[in-house]
Each structure stands twice: as C-alpha cells, then as structure tokens.
Short mmCIF file of C-alpha atoms in Angstrom, two decimals:
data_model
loop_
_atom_site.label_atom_id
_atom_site.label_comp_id
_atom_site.label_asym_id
_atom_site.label_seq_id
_atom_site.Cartn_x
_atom_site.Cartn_y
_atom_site.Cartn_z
CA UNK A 12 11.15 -13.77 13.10
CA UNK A 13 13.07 -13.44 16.20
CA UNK A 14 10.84 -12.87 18.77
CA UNK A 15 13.57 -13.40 21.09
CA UNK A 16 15.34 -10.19 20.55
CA UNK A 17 12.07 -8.15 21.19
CA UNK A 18 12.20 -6.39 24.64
CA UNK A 19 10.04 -8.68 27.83
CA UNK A 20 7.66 -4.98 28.05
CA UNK A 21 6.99 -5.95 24.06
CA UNK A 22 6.39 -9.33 23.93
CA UNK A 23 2.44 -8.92 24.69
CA UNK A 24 1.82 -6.23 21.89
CA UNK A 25 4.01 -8.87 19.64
CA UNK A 26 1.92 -11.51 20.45
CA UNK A 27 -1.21 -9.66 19.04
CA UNK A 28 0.06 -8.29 16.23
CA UNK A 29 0.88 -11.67 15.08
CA UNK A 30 -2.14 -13.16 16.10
CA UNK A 31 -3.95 -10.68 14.18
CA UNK A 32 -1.76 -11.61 11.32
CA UNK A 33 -2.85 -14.80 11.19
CA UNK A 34 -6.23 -14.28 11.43
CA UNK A 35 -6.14 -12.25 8.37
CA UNK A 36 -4.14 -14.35 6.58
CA UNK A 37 -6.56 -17.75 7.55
CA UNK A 38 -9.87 -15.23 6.71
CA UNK A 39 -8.37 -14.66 3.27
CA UNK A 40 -7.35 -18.30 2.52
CA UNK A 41 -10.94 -19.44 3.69
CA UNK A 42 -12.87 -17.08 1.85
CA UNK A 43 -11.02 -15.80 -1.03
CA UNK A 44 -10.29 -18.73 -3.51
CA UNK A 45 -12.03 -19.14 -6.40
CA UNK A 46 -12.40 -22.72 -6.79
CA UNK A 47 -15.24 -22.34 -9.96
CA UNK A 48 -13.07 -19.94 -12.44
CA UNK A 49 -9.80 -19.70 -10.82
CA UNK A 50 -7.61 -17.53 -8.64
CA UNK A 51 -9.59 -15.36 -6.24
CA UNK A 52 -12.65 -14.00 -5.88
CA UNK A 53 -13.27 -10.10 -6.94
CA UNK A 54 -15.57 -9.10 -4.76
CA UNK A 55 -17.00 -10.26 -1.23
CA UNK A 56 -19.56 -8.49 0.68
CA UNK A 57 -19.70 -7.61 4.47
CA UNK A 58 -21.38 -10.54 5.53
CA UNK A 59 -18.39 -13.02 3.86
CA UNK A 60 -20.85 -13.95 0.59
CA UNK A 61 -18.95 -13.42 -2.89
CA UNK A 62 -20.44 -11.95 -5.92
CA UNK A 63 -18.70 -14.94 -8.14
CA UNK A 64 -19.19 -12.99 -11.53
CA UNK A 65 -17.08 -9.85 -10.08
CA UNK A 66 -14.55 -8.41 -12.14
CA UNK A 67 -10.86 -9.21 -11.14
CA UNK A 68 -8.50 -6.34 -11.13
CA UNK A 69 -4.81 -6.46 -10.60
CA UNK A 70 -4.57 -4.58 -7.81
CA UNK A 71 -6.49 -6.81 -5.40
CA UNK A 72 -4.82 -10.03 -7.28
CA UNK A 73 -1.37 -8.17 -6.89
CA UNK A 74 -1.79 -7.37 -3.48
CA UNK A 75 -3.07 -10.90 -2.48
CA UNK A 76 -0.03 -12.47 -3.87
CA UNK A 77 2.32 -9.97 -2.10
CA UNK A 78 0.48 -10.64 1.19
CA UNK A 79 0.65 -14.35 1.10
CA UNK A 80 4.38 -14.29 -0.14
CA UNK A 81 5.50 -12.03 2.53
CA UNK A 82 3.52 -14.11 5.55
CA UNK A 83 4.60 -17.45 4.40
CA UNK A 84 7.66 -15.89 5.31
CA UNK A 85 6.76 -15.16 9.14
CA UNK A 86 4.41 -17.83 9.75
CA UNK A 87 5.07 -21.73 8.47
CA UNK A 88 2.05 -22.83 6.99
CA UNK A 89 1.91 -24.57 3.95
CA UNK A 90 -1.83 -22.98 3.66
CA UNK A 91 0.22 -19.53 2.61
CA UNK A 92 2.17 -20.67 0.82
CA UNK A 93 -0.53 -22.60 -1.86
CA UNK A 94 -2.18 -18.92 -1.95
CA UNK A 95 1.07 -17.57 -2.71
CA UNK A 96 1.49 -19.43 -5.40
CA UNK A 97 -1.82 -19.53 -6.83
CA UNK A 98 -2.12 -16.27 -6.91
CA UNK A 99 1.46 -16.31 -9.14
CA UNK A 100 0.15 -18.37 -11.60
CA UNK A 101 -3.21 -16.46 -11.86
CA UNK A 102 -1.31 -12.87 -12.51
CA UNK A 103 1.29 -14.39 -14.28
CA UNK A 104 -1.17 -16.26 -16.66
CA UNK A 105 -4.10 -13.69 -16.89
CA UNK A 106 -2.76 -10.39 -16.16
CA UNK A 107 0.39 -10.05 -18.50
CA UNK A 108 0.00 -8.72 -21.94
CA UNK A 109 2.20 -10.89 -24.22
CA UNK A 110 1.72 -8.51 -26.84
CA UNK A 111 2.77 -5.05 -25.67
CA UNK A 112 4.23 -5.65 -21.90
CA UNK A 113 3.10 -5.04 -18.23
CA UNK A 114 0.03 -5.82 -16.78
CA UNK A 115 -4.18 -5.35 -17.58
CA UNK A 116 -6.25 -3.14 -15.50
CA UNK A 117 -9.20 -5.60 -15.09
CA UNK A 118 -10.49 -8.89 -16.15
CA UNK A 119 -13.94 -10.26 -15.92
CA UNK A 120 -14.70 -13.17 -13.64
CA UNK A 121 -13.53 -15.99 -16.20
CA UNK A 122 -10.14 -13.73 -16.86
CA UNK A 123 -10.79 -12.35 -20.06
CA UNK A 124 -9.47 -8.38 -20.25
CA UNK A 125 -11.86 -5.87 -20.21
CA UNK A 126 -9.82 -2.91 -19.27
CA UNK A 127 -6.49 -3.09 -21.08
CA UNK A 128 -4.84 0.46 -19.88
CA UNK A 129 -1.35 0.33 -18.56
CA UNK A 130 -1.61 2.03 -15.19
CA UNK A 131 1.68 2.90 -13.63
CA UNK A 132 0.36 2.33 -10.29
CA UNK A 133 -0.76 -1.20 -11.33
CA UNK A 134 2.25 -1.76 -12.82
CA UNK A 135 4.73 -0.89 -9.41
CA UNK A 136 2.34 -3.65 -7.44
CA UNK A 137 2.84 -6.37 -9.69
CA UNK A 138 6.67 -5.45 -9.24
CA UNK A 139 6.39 -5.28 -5.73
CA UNK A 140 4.23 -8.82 -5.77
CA UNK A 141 6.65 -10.68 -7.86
CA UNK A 142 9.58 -9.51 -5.88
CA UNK A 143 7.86 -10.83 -2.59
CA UNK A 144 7.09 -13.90 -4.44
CA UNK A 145 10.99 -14.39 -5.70
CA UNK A 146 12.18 -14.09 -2.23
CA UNK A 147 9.92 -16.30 -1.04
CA UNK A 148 10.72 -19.25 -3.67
CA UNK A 149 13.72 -18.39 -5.18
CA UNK A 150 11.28 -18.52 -8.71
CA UNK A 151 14.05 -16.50 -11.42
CA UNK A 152 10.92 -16.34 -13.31
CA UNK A 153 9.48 -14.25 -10.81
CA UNK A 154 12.04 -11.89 -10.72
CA UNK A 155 12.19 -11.88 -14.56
CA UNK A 156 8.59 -10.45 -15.00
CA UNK A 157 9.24 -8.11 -12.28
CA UNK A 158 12.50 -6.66 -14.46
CA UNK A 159 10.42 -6.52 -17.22
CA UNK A 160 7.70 -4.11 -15.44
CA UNK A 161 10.42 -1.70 -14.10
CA UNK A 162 12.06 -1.76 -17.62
CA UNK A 163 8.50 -0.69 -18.89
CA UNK A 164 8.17 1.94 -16.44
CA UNK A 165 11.43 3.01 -16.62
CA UNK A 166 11.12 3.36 -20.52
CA UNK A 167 7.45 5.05 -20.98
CA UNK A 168 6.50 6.32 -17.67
CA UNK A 169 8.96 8.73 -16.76
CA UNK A 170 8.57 12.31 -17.67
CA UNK A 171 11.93 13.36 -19.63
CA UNK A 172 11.25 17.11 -19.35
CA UNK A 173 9.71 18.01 -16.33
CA UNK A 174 10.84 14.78 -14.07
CA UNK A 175 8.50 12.16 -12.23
CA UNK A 176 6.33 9.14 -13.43
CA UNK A 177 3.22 9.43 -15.40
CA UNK A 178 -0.27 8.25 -14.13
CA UNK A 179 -1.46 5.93 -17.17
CA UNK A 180 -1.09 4.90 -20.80
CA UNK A 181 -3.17 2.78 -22.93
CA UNK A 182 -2.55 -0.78 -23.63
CA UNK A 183 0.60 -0.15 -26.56
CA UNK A 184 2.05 2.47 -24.34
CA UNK A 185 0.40 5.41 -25.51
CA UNK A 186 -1.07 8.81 -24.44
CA UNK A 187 -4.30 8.29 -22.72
CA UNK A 188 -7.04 10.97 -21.40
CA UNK A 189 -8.47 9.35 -18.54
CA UNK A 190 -5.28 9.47 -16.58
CA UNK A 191 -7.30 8.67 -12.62
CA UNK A 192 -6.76 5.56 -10.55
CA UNK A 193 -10.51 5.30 -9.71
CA UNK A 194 -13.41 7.74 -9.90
CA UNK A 195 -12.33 9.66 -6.42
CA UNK A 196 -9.13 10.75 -7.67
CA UNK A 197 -8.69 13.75 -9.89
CA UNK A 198 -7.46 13.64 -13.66
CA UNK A 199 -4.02 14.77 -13.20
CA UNK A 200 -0.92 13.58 -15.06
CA UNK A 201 1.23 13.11 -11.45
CA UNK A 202 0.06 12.01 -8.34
CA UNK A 203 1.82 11.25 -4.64
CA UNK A 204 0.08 7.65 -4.27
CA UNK A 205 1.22 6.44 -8.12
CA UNK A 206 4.78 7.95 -7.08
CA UNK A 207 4.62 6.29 -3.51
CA UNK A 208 3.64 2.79 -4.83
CA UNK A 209 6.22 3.18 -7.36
CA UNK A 210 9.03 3.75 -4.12
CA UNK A 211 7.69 1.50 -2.57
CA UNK A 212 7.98 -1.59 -5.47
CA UNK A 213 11.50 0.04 -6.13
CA UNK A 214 12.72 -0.08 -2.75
CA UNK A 215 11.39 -4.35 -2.64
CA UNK A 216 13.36 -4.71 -6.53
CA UNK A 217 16.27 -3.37 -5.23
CA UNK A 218 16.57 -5.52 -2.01
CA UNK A 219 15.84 -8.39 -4.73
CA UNK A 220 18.15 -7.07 -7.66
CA UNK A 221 20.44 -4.64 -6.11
CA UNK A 222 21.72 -3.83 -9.72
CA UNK A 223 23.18 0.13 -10.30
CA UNK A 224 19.70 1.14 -12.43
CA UNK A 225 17.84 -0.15 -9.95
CA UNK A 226 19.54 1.58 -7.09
CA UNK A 227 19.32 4.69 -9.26
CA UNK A 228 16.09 4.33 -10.06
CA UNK A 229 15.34 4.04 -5.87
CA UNK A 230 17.49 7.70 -5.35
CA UNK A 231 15.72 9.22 -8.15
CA UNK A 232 12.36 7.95 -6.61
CA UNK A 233 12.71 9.46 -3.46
CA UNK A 234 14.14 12.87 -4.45
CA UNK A 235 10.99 13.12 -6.37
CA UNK A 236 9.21 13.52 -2.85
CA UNK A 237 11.99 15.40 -1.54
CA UNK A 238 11.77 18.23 -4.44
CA UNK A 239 8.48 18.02 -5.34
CA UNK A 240 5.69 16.50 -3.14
CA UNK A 241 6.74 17.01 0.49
CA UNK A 242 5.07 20.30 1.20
CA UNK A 243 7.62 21.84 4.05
CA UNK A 244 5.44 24.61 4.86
CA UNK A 245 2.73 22.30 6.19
CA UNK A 246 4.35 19.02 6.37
CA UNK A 247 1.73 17.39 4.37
CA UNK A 248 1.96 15.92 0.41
CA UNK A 249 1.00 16.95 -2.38
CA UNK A 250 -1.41 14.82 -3.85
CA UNK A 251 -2.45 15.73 -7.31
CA UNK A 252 0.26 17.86 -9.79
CA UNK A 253 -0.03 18.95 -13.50
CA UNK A 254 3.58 18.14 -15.15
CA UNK A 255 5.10 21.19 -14.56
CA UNK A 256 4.54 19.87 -10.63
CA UNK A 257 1.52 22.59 -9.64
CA UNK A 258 -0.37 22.07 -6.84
CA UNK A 259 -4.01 20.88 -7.88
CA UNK A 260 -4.68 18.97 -4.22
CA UNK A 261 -8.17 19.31 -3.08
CA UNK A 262 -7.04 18.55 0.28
CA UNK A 263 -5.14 16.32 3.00
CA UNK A 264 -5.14 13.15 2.84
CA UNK A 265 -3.99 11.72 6.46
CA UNK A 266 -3.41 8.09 5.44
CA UNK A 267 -1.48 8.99 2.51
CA UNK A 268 0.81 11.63 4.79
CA UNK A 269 1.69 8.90 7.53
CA UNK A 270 2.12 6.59 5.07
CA UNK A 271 4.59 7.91 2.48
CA UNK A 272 7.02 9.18 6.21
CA UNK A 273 7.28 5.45 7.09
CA UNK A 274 7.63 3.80 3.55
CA UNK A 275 10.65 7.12 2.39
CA UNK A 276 12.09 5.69 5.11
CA UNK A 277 12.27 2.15 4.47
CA UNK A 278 13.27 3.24 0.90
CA UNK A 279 15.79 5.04 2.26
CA UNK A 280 16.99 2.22 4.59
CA UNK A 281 16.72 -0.30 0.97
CA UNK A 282 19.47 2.86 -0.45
CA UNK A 283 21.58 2.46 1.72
CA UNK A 284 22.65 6.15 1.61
CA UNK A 285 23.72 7.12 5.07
CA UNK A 286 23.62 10.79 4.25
CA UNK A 287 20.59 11.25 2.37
CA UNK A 288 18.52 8.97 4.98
CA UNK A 289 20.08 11.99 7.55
CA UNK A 290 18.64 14.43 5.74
CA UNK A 291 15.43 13.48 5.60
CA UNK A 292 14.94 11.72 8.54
CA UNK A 293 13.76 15.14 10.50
CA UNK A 294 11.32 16.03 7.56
CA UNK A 295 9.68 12.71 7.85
CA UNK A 296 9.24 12.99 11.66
CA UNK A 297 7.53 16.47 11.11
CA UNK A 298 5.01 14.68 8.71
CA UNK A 299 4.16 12.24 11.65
CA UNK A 300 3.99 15.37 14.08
CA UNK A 301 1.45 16.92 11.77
CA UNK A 302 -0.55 13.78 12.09
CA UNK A 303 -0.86 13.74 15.72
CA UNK A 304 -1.20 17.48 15.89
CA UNK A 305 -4.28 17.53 13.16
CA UNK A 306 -4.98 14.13 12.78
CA UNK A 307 -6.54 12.31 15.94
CA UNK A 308 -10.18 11.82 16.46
CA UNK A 309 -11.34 11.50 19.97
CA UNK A 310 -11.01 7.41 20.46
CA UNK A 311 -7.23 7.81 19.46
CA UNK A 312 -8.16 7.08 15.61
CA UNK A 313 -6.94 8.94 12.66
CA UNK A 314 -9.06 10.26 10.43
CA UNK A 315 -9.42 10.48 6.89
CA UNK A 316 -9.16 13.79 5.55
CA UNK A 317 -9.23 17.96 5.25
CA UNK A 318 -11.25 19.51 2.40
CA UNK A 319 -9.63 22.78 1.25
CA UNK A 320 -12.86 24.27 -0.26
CA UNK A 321 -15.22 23.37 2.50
CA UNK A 322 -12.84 23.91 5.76
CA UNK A 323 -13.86 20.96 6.91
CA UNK A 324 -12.22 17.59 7.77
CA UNK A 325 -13.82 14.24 6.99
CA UNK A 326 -13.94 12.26 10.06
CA UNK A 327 -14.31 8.85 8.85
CA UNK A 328 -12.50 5.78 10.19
CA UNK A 329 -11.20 4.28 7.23
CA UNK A 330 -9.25 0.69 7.91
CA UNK A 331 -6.60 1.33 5.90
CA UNK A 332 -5.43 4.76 7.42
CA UNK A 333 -5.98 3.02 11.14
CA UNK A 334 -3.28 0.31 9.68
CA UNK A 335 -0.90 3.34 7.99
CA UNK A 336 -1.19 5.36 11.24
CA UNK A 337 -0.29 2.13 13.78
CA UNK A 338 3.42 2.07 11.17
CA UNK A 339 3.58 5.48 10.92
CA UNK A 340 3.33 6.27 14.15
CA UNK A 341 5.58 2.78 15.33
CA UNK A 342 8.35 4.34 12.80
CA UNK A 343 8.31 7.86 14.30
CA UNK A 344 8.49 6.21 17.86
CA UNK A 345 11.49 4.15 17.03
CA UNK A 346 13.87 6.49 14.75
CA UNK A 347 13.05 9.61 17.59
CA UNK A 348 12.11 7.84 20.85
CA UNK A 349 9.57 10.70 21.29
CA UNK A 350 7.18 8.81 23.41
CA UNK A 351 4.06 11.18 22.39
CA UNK A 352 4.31 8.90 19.30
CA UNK A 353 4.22 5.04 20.98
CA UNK A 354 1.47 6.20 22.77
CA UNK A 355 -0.67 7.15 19.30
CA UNK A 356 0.15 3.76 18.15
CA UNK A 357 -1.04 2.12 21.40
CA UNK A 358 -4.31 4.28 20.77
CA UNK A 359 -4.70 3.10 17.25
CA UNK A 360 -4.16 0.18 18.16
CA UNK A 361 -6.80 -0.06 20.75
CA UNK A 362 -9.19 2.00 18.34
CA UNK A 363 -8.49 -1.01 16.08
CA UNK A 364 -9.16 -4.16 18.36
CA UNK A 365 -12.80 -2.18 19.34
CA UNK A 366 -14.38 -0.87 16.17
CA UNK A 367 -12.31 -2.10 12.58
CA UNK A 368 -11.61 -5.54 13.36
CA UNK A 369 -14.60 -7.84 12.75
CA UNK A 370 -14.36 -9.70 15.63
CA UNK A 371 -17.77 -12.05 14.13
CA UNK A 372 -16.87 -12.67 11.16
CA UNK A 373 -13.36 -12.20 10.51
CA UNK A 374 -11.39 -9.21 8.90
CA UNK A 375 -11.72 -5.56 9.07
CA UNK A 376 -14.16 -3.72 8.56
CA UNK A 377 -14.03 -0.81 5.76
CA UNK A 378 -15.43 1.93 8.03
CA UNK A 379 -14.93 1.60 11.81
CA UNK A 380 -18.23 0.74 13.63
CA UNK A 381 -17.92 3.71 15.86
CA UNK A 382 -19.35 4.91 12.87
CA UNK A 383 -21.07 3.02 10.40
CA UNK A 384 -23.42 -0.17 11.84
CA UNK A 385 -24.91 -0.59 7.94
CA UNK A 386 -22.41 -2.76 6.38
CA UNK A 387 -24.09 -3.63 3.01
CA UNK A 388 -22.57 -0.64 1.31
CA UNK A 389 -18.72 -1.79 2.15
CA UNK A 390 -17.24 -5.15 0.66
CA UNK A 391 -14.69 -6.92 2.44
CA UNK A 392 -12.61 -8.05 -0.48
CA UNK A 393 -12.91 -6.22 -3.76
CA UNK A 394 -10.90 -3.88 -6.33
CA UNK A 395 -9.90 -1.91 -3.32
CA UNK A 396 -9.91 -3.80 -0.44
CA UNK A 397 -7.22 -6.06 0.14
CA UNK A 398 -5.17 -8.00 2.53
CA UNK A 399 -2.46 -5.31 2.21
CA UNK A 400 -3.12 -2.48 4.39
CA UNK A 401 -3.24 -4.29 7.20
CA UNK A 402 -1.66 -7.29 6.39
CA UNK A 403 1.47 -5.15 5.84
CA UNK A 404 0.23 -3.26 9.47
CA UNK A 405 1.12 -6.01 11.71
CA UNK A 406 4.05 -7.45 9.56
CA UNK A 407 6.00 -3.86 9.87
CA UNK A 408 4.51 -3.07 13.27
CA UNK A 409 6.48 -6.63 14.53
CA UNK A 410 9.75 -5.26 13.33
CA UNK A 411 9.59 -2.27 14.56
CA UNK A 412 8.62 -4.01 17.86
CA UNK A 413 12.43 -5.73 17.31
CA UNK A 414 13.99 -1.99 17.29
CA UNK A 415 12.72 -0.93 20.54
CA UNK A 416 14.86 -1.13 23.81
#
C-alpha cells in the first residue's frame, strides 16, 4: 500500500485502520486453526473457547480464505499467508463436490458433508475466495475452480424467463423447496444479498479473468439492481422477490442498503463502463443519504433495521453493519465530497473503537456493548461470523483514505 500518497490530515485515521487490521488478522490466526481435524475451527464462543466438534460451513471457511489472501497482500507476514493457504487446501479438498460441481453447504467437524445443497450465495464466495487466493499466488488452479463455479452459476442459476439468479438447488443441480440462506431469511426464490454476493465475486473474477462472459456477466449483474432491486422511491433495496420480481420485503435492512451503494460501485469501477458508472453514481449516493437521514442511532452508530408490520426500527448494533456503514459512508464521502458523509464515518468509527471492538480479548464483538454486556449468546467465529465484514472494513476504508485530497 502506498501510504505515501495518503494526505498528512489522513495519515492518523490510516494508521488505525491498519492497526486494527492486523489485530484481526493475528486474533484469527491465533485462535482459529484447527490443529486436531484440520482447517479452522467452526465455532468459537465470546470468551475465545472453541466448540471443536462444530460444524464447518463454507461460508465462514470461504470467507477466512478470502480474508487472509487479501491481507497477505497489505501486510508481509508469512503468518497470513500459511492461513491463506491452509484454508485453500481445506475448501479445495473438503468443500468441492467431484461428482456434480460447486461447493457443500456444511461439513461436520472431521469434514464429512452433511448438508449437500448448492447455494448460489455459497457458491459466489468460494469464487470470490479463490480469486483472492489466485492473485495472491499466482495458483492457475485457483483460478480454475473459481471458472468452474461461475460456469455453474452461469449454467443453472440464472432465471431464463424472468431474469436474475436463483437462491438454491440441491446437490445435482435441481429444484429445491427450502430456497433460505439461514432461518431469518424468508423462502423466496430471489433475494438482494444472494444477488449482491454474486456482484460482488463477479466484479473480483473479472479483475482476475477479464474474459468477454465474464465482463458480461458483471453488466448483467448490476443492471439486475438497477431494474429490479434499487427501490427509487425510497432509496432502499429490495430484499426478498418472487420470480416475477414482487416485492415480499418485510422491511429495511440498513447494512444491506449501505452496503450494496459501495460494492455497485466498485463493480462498476471492475466494468469499466464510464457511462453506466455515471448513471448510477447519483442513485447510489441517495442510498447513502437515506442512511444518514434514517439510519443513525444517537452514538453515531447505524442500526440494524425497520419492520414494515410493526412501524418500528430495530436498534441493535450489529458489527457487521458498523463495518458496511464506515465503507459506505467513506465511498459516499469520496465520489461527492459532501462532508455530512466523512463525518458519519468518523462517528462510526468512534462508535466502533468504544463498544464493538473487544478491546480484552481481541475481535469484535457481535452486538455492540452499548447494548448487550451478556456475551454467551454471541460466538465470535462461527457459520456467520467471520473475518470478512470487518476485515474487508479497514482494507477498503485504507483506499479510500488514498482518494481523499
């Protein structure tokens, strides 16, 4: 990284961001590796103990091996890149079906599937991971497995009638009922975080592979948000859709709003398409607006949610929306130079350092301690909770640092 090009008025906020980076990258390689049955551990509590007979899913192992591929690239330490690789050969060795394609759900503790479906969403992080992983090492393996993913997807995910991706399948590809990421999410066919993850692993292959599908399959990606899931009467997405694209969204989902303006954009930036990234640029600003107009709770955080049938928001201080909002907000700054929006990132920031970082015992905490002080319900590594949020948080935050004057 060069720090040198980052404005003198910068260089202190730089200097935590990265030193919050590496913490979280040292908590993860000193807690996480499962030296018994391999890989990483599935689950660790709030107090650093792991339940060694936790299931491993893909997600957590997917993200771990993005996060350690993409900081091994900003910090030299061999330390990273041993996880990095470890984690490879784990998902590479456990997690891909050499029968049908594309990755398992879940495997118990000694890696032996247990949930075999073929979830689209699991399958854009393993595409993202790998192409982290290949741009790390230079591993055409790597990038191999991460063609053969998007080929999947490409081939059984995408809905030929009524446009978009497709939530799951079973193992061989085929229809499936139970359709939901996790019990919290409803059992719709098309969702905004399956499509976001899917942008977001397309806009990594294409910086990778730069091939014409894949570019194609990055424009196609994002007009799906521009036609269908950018709301522009609120300025919020759509989160759960039948096929025929109705509505079915229970609420707002702040995290998931802030998030999906900063990564369209760095999708757009991967496209290259001067034109289209004008377009939308003013759309995706709006969607940050909306955040600090509805978002902000009264230490600067942003909170989690709005329930439709109830009226009422959910107040929570969730770690991985405080990590979206710090980008978000960073990205609005930057592309607008409205200073309304550096200032919310300085207070998420700050809302951070006091109550979601674990200052004791090392990495974030899953609800903010403004809130919660009974930590045994909340893991700190598990199917959900992984270096990624805010990992990714102060890797983007530093380069948008760079863009500032």
């Amino acid at each position: 990284m060069k720090v040198a090009s980052i404005p003198p008025r910068f260089m202190p906020l730089q200097q935590e961001f990265r030193a919050e980076l590496i913490a979280i990258a040292d908590w993860w390689a000193a807690h996480t590796v499962d030296h018994e049955l391999g890989g990483f551990y599935g689950e660790i509590d709030a107090h650093n103990k792991p339940a060694k007979n936790a299931s491993k899913g893909i997600i957590l192992n997917a993200r771990i091996l993005w996060f350690f591929s993409e900081v091994a690239q900003e910090v030299d330490n061999p330390d990273y890149r041993a996880c990095a690789t470890r984690a490879y050969d784990y998902v590479i060795s456990n997690f891909f079906d050499s029968e049908h394609g594309g990755v398992y759900w879940e495997l118990d503790a000694a890696a032996a599937p247990i949930n075999t479906k073929k979830q689209v969403y699991a399958q854009a992080f393993t595409i993202y991971a790998l192409c982290a992983y290949y741009q790390l090492t230079g591993n055409a393996q790597a990038l191999a497995r991460a063609l053969e993913c998007f080929t999947l997807v490409e081939q059984y995910a995408i809905d030929r009638v009524h446009e978009g991706y497709l939530e799951a399948f079973t193992r061989d590809w085929g229809l499936i009922e139970d359709l939901r990421l996790s019990d919290k999410d409803l059992n719709y066919p098309k969702s905004q975080n399956t499509h976001l993850h899917i942008l977001e692993a397309y806009t990594t292959l294409h910086q990778a592979c730069p091939e014409p599908e894949v570019k194609a399959a990055l424009k196609y990606n994002i007009e799906m948000f521009d036609k269908y899931m950018i709301d522009r009467t609120t300025h919020h997405l759509r989160m759960f859709m039948d096929l025929q694209w109705n509505d079915f969204s229970p609420g707002y989902t702040y995290g998931h709003d802030i998030e999906a303006s900063w990564l369209i954009a760095k999708a757009l930036e991967s496209l290259g398409d001067d034109a289209y990234t004008a377009k939308l640029t003013p759309t995706l600003i709006r969607i940050a607006q909306v955040t600090v107009d509805e978002a902000i709770g009264a230490e600067g955080q942003v909170i989690d949610s709005y329930d439709f049938a109830t009226g009422r928001t959910n107040a929570d201080a969730v770690w991985w929306v405080q990590a979206e909002a710090l980008v978000g907000f960073l990205y609005a700054y930057t592309t607008s130079g409205d200073a309304q929006f550096y200032r919310a990132a300085q207070n998420v920031w700050q809302f951070i350092k006091a109550y979601q970082i674990d200052h004791q015992q090392g990495e974030w905490f899953w609800l903010s301690q403004l809130q919660n002080q009974n930590l045994d319900p909340y893991y700190k590594v598990g199917f959900w909770k992984c270096p990624y949020h805010n990992g990714r948080a102060m890797m983007e935050a530093m380069r948008y640092l760079q863009k500032m004057v």
